mmCIF file of C-alpha atoms and ligand atoms in Angstrom:
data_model
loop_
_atom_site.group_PDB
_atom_site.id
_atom_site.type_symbol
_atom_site.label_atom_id
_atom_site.label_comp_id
_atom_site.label_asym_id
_atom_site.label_seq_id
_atom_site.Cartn_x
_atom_site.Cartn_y
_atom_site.Cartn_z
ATOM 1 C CA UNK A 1 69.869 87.932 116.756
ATOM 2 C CA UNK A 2 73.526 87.861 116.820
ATOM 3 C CA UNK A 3 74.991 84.524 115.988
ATOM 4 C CA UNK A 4 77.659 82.784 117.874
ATOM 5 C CA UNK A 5 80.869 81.427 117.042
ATOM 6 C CA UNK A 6 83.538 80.910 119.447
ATOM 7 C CA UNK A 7 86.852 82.687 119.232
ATOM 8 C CA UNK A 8 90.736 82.567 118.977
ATOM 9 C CA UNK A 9 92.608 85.111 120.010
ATOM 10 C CA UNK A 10 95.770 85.898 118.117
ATOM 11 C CA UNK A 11 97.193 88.841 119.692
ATOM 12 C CA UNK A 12 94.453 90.614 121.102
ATOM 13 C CA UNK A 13 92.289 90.058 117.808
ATOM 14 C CA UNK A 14 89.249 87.800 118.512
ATOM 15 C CA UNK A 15 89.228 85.647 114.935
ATOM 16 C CA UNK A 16 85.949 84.294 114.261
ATOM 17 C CA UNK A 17 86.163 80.148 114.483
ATOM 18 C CA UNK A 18 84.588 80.197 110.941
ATOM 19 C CA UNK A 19 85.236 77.921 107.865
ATOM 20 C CA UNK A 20 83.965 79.644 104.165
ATOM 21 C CA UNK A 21 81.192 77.638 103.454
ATOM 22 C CA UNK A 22 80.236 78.495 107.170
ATOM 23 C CA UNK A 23 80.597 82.493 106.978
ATOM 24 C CA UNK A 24 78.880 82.394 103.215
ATOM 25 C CA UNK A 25 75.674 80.782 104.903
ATOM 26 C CA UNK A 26 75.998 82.981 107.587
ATOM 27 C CA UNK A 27 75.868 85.850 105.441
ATOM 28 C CA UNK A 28 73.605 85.158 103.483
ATOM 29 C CA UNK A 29 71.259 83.869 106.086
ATOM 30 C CA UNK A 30 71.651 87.442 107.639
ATOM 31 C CA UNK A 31 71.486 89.430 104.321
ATOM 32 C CA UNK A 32 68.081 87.632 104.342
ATOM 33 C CA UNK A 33 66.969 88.618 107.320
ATOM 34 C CA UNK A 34 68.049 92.245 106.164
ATOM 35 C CA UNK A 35 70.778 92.649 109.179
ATOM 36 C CA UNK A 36 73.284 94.822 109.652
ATOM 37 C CA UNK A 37 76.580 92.967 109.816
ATOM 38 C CA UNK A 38 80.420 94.442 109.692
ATOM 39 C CA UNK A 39 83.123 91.864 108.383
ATOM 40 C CA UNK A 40 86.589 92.290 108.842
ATOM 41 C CA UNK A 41 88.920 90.031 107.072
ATOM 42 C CA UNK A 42 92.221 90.674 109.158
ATOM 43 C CA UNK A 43 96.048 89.417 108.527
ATOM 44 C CA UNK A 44 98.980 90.258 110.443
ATOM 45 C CA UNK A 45 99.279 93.320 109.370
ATOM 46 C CA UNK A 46 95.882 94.637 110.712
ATOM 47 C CA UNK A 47 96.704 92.629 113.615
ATOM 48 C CA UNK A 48 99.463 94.627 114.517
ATOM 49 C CA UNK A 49 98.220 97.777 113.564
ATOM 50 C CA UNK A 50 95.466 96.972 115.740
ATOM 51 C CA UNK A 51 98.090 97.202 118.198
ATOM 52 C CA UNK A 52 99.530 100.192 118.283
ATOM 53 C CA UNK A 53 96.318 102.045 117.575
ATOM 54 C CA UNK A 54 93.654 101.914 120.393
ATOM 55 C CA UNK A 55 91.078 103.454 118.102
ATOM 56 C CA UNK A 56 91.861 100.885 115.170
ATOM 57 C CA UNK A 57 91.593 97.895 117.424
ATOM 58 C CA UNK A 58 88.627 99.482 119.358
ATOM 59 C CA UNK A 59 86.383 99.457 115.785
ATOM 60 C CA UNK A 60 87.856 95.722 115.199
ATOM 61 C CA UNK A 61 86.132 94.820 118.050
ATOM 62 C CA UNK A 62 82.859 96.201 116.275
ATOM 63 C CA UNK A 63 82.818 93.757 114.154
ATOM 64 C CA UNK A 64 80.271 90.552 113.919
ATOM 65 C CA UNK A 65 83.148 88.306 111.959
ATOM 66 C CA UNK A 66 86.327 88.635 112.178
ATOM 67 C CA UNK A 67 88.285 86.248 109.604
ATOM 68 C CA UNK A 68 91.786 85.061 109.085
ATOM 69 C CA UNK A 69 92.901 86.362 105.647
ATOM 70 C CA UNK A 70 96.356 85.146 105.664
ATOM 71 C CA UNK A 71 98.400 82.170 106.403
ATOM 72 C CA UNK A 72 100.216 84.082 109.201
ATOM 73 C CA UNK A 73 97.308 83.749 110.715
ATOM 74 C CA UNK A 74 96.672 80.442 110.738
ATOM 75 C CA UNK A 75 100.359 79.602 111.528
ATOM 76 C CA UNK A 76 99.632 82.335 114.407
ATOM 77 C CA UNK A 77 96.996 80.391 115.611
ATOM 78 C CA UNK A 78 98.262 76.937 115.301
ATOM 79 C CA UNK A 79 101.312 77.957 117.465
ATOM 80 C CA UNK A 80 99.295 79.454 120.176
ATOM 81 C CA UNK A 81 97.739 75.762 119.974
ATOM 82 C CA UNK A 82 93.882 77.293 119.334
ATOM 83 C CA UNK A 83 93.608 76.648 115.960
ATOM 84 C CA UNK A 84 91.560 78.017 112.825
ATOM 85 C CA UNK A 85 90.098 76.292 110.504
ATOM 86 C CA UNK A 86 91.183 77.741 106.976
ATOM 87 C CA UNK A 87 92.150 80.847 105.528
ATOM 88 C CA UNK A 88 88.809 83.109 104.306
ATOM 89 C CA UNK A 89 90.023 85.864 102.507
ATOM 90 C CA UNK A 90 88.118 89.226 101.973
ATOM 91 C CA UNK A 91 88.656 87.882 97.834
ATOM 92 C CA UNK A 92 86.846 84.756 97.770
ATOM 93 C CA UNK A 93 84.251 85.758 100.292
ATOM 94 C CA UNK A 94 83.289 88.987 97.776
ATOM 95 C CA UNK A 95 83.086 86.672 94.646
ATOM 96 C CA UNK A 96 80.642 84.300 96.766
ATOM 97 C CA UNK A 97 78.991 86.887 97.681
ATOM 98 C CA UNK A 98 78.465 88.516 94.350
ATOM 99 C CA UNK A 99 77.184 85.790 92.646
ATOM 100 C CA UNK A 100 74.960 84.812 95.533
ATOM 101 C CA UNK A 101 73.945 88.824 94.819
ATOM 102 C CA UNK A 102 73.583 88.434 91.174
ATOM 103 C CA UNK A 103 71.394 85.309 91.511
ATOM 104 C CA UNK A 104 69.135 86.627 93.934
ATOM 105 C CA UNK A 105 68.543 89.969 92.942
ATOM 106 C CA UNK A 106 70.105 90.934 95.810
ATOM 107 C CA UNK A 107 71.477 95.011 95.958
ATOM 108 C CA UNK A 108 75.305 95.568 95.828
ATOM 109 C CA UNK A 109 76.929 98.938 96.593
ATOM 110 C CA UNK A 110 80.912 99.035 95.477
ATOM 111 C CA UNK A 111 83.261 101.593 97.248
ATOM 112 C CA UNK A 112 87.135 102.280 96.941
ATOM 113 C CA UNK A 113 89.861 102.273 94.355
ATOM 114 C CA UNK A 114 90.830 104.489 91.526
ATOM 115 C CA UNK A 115 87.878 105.980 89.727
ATOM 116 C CA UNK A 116 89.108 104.411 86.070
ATOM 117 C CA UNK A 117 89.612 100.814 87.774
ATOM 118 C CA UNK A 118 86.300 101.322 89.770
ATOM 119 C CA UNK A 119 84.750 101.660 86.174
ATOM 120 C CA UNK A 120 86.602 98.685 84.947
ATOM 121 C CA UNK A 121 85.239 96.518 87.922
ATOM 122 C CA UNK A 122 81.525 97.768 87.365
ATOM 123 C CA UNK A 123 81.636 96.716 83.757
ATOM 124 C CA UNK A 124 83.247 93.137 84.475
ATOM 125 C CA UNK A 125 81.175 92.899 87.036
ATOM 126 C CA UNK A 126 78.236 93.582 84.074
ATOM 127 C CA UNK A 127 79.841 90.981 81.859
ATOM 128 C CA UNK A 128 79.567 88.417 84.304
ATOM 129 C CA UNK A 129 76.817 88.697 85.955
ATOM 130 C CA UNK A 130 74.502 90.171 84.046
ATOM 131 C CA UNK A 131 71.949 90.182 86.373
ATOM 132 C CA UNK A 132 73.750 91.403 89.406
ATOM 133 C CA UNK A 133 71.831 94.919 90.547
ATOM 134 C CA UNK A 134 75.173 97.403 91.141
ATOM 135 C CA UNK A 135 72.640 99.897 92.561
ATOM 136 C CA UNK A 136 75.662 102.479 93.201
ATOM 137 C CA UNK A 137 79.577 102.709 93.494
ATOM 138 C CA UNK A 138 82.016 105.286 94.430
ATOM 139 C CA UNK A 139 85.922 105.448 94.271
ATOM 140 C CA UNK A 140 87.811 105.687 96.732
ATOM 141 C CA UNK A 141 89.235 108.850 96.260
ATOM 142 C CA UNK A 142 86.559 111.228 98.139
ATOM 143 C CA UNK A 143 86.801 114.537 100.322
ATOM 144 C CA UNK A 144 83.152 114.473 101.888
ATOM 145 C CA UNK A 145 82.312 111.238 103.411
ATOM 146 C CA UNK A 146 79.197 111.825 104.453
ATOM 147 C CA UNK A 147 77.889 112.406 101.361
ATOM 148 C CA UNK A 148 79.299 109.182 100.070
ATOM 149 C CA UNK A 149 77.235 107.764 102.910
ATOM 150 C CA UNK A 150 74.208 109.631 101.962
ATOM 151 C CA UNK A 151 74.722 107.878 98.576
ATOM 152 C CA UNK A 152 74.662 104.801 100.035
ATOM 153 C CA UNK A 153 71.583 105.043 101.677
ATOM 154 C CA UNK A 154 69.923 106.143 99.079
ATOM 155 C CA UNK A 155 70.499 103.381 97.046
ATOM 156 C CA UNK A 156 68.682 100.959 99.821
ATOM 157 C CA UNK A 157 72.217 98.172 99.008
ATOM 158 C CA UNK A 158 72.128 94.449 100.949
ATOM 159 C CA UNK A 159 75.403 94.677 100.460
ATOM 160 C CA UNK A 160 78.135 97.605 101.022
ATOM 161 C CA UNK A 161 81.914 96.079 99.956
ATOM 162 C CA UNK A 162 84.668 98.748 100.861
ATOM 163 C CA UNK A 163 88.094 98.687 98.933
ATOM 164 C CA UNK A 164 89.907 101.748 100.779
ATOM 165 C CA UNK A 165 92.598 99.530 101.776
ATOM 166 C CA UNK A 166 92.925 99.072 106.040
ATOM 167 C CA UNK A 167 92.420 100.956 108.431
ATOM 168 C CA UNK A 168 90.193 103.119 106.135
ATOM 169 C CA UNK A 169 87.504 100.964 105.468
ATOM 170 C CA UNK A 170 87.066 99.555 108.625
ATOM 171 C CA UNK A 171 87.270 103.132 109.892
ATOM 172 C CA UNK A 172 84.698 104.005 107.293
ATOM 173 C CA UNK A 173 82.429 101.319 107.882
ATOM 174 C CA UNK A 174 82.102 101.452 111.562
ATOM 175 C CA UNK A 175 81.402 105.297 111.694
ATOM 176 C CA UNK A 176 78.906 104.663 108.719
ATOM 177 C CA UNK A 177 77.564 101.262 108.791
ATOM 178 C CA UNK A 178 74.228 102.450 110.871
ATOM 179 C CA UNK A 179 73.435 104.174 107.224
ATOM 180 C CA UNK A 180 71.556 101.112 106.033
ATOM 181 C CA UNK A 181 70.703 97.680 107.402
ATOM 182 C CA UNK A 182 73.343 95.789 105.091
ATOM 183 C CA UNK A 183 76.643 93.289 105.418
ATOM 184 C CA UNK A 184 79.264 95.539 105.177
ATOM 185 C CA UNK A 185 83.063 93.779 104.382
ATOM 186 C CA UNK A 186 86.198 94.965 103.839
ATOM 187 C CA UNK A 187 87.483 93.962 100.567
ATOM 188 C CA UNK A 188 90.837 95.386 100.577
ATOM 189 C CA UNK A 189 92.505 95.730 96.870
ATOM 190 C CA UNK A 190 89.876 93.443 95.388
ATOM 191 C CA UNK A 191 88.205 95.576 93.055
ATOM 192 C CA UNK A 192 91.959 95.750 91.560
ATOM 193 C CA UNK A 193 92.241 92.068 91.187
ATOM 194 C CA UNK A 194 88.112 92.061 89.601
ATOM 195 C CA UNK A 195 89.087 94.711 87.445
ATOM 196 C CA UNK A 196 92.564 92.897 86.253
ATOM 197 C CA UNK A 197 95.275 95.683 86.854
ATOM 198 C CA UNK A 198 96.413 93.104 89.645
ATOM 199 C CA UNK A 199 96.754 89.719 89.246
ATOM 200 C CA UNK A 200 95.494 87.074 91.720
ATOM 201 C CA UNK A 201 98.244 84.682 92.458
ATOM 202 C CA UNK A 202 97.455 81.326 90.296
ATOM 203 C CA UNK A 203 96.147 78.485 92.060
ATOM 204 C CA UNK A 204 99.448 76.957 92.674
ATOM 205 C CA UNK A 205 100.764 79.734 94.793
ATOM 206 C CA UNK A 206 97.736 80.182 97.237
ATOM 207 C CA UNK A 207 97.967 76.127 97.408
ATOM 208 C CA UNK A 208 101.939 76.178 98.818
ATOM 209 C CA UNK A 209 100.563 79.757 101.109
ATOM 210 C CA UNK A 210 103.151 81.670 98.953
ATOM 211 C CA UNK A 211 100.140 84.226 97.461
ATOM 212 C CA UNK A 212 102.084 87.169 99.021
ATOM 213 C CA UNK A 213 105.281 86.104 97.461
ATOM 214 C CA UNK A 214 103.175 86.089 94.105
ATOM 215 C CA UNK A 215 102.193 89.819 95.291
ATOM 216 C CA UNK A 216 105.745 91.025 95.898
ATOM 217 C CA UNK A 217 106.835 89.574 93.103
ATOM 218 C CA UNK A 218 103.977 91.936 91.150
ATOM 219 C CA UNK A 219 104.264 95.144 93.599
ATOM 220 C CA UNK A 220 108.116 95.062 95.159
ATOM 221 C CA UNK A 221 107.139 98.651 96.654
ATOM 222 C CA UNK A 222 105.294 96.025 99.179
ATOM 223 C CA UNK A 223 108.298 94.485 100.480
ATOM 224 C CA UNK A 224 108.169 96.519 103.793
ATOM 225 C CA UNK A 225 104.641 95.446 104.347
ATOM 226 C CA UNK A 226 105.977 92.168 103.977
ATOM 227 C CA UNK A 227 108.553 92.381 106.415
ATOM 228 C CA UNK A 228 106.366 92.945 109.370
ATOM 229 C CA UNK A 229 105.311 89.076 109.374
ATOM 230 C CA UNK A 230 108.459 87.762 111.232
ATOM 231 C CA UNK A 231 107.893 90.576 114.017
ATOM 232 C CA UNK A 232 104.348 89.369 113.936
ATOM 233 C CA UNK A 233 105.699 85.521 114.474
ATOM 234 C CA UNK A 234 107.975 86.836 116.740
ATOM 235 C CA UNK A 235 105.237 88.647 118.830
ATOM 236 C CA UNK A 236 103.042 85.578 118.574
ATOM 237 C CA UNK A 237 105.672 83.255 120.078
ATOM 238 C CA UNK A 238 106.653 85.991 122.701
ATOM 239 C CA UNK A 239 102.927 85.684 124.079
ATOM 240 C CA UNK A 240 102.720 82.472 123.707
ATOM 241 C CA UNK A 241 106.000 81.476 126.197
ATOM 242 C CA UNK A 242 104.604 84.331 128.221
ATOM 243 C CA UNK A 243 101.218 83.124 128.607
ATOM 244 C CA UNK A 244 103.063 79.487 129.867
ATOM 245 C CA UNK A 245 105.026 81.375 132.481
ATOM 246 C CA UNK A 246 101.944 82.257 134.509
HETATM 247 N N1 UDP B 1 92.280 103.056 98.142
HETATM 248 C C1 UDP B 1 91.215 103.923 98.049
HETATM 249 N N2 UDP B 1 91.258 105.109 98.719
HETATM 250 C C2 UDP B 1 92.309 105.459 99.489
HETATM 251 C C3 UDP B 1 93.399 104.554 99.616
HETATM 252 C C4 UDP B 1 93.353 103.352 98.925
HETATM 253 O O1 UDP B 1 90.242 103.623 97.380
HETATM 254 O O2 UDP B 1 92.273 106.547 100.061
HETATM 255 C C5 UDP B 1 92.220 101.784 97.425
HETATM 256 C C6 UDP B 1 93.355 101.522 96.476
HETATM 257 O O3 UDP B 1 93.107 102.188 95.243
HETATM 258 C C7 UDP B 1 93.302 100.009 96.368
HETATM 259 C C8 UDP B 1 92.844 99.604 97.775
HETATM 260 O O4 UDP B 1 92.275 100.740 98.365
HETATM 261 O O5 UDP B 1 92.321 99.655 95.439
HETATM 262 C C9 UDP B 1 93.952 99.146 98.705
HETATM 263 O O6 UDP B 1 94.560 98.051 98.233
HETATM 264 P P1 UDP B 1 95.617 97.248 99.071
HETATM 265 O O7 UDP B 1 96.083 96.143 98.207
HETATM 266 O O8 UDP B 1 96.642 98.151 99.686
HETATM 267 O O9 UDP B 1 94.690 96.650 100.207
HETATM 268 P P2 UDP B 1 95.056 95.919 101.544
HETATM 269 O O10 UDP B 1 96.356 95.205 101.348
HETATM 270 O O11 UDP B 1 95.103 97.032 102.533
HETATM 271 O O12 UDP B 1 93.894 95.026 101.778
#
């Protein structure tokens, strides 16, 4: 049975009214119950990509969760006067659900990033959980899908997390996620941050909603991904005086 949560729509995106300790029960209560479940942990930036790509925003709309990673989202939201509860980033939801994983013997299948960092995240991963069952992992760098697919379910997982970046793994899980009964997420550059060639901004930044400050300060090549938040803003206050007019 598919649960319910109500909605807010930020731009054509239906976010998932969802606070982290809610989605992590949710999740788990589901990965219990061995169902398949697609998360998709959007910010602006998917948002408006969703936009201008029908096919994009058409396998959003697959999805059973749809969470706000970002504080431009929950600004979005606020300003359209149908707000979210908190931020629930693709980061902290993984590292719930990996310990949940390692504590319940629970199987976890890792896909995406660079083969050596991949390797790097697997053997953290070891060191820290020692009892988590990694019961496959692929990078991200692969020519034949469908055999990466095959891979997967083989390995039987309760858990698929896919670092290809969006709109690749949200491409990739939607045309695959029928391949076994699992919760499938997005986790974006994650397994860089788990493996430590990126840094996680420190507490203090995430506090004060300057993370992606933190992140351009550590990758400037990102500064044009960055720039798309006022148009974002911009597009969210358009539809909002819009939506008064009528
Ligand atoms: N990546 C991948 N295959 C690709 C393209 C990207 O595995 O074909 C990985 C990349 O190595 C990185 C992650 O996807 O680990 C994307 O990270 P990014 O920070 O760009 O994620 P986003 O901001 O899109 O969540």
């Amino acid at each position: 049975m598919k649960a319910k949560y109500p909605t807010v729509n930020v731009l054509g995106v239906n976010f998932t009214k969802i606070t982290n300790h809610a989605l992590r029960t949710q999740l788990i209560a589901d990965s219990q119950q061995h169902l398949n479940r697609f998360v998709v942990t959007a910010n602006p930036e998917i948002v408006l990509y969703a936009r201008h790509d029908p096919a994009y925003a058409r396998v959003i709309q697959q999805a059973d969760y749809i969470t706000a990673d970002g504080i431009g989202i929950i600004k979005g939201a606020q300003l359209l006067h149908t707000p979210l509860p908190e931020r629930v980033t693709g980061f902290d939801t993984l590292v719930a659900l990996l310990a949940f994983a390692a504590q319940n013997n629970k199987r976890v299948f890792l896909l995406g990033a660079k083969s050596a960092v991949l390797e790097l995240t697997v053997a953290h991963l070891h060191a820290q959980y020692p009892h988590l069952k990694i019961v496959g992992y692929h990078d991200g760098y692969f020519d034949d899908a469908a055999q990466v697919a095959a891979e997967i379910t083989a390995s039987a997982p309760d858990f698929v997390f896919v670092a290809l970046g969006f709109p690749k793994q949200e491409f990739f899980i939607a045309k695959y996620r029928s391949c076994a009964s699992a919760i499938w997420m997005g986790v974006g550059g994650s397994f860089d941050v788990l493996a430590g060639t990126v840094k996680r901004a420190p507490l203090f930044w995430q506090k004060h909603h300057i993370e992606w400050l933190y992140r351009l300060l550590q990758e400037p090549t990102r500064i044009g991904r960055i720039l798309s938040l006022p148009r974002y803003l911009a597009l969210v206050l358009f539809s909002k005086y819009n939506h008064q007019k009528k």
